[in-house]
Coordinates of C-alpha atoms in Angstrom, one line a residue:
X957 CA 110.6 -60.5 53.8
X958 CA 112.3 -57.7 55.6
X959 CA 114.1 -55.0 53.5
X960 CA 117.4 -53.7 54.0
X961 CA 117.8 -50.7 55.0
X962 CA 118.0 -47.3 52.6
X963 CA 121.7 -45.7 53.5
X964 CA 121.6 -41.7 54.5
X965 CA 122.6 -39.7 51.4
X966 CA 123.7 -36.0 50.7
X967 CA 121.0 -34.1 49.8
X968 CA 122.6 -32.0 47.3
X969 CA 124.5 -34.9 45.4
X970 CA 123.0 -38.8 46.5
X971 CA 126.1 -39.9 48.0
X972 CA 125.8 -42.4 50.8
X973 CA 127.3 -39.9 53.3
X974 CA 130.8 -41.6 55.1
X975 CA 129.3 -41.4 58.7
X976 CA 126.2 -42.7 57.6
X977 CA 127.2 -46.1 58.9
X978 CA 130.4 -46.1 60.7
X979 CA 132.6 -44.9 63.2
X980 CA 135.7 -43.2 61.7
X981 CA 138.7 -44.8 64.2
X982 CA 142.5 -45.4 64.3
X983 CA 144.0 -42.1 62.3
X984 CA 146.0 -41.1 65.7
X985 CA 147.5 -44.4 67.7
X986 CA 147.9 -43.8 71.6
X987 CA 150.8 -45.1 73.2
X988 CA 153.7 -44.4 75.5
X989 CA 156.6 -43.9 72.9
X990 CA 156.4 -41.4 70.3
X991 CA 158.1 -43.0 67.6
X992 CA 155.0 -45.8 67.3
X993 CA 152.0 -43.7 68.5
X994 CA 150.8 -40.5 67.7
X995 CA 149.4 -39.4 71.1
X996 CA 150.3 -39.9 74.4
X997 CA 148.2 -41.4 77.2
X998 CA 146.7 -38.7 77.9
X999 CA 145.3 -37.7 74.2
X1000 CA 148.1 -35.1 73.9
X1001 CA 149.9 -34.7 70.7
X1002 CA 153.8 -36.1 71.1
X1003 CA 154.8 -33.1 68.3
X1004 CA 152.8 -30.4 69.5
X1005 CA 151.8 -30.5 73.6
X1006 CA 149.2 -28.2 73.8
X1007 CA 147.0 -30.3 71.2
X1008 CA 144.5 -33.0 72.2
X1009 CA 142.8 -35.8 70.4
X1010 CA 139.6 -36.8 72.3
X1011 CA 138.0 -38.5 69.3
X1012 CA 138.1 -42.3 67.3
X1013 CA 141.3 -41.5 65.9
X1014 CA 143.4 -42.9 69.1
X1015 CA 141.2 -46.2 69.5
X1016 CA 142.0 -48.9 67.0
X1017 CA 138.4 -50.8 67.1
X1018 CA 135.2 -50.4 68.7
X1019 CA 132.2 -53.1 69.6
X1020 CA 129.2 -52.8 67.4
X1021 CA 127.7 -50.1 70.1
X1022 CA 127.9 -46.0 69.2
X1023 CA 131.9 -45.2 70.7
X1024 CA 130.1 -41.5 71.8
X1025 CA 130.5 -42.3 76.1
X1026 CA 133.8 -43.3 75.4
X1027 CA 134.6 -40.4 73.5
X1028 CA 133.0 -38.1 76.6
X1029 CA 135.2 -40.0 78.9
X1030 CA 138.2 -39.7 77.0
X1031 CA 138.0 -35.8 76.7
X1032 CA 137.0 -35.4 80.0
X1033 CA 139.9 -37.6 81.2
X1034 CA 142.1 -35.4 79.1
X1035 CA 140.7 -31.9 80.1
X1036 CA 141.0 -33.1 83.7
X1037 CA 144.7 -33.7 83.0
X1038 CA 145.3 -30.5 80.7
X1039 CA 143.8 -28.7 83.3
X1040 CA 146.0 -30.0 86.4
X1041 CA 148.9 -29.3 83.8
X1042 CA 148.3 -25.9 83.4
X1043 CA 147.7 -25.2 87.0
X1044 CA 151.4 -26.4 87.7
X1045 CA 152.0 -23.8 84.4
X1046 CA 153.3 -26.7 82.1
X1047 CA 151.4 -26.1 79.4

């Protein structure tokens, strides 16, 4: 019979560590209006433009796989954009 398996704990206190076993998701909603989503399309902050979000907190879900190439692609969607932005000096 297999066992389950033994959760990652803290070192220091035993704690099964948050991360140990999921992705932390959905703190920062994306959207296009400002009054029902945190960021904008392209990961900025509605409240304060030259902040980005390029982590789990704009997707509400993710399939059982590790989210980490979609975070990549988000943030380098996003610094692609910043970038462009700040060549044309609006942010």
């Amino acid at each position: 019979m297999l066992k389950p398996p033994v959760p990652r704990t803290s070192r220091n206190t035993g704690a099964t560590q948050p991360s140990a076993s999921a992705y932390e998701m959905d703190t920062a909603r994306m959207g296009s209006d400002p009054k029902t989503s945190a960021l904008n399309g392209h990961n900025q902050l509605w409240a304060v433009p030259n902040v980005f979000m390029t982590d789990g907190a704009c997707m509400a879900s993710s399939a059982f796989q590790n989210p980490s190439l979609t975070y990549m692609a988000l943030t380098a969607r996003a610094c692609d954009w910043a970038v462009g932005e700040m060549k044309k000096q609006n942010l």
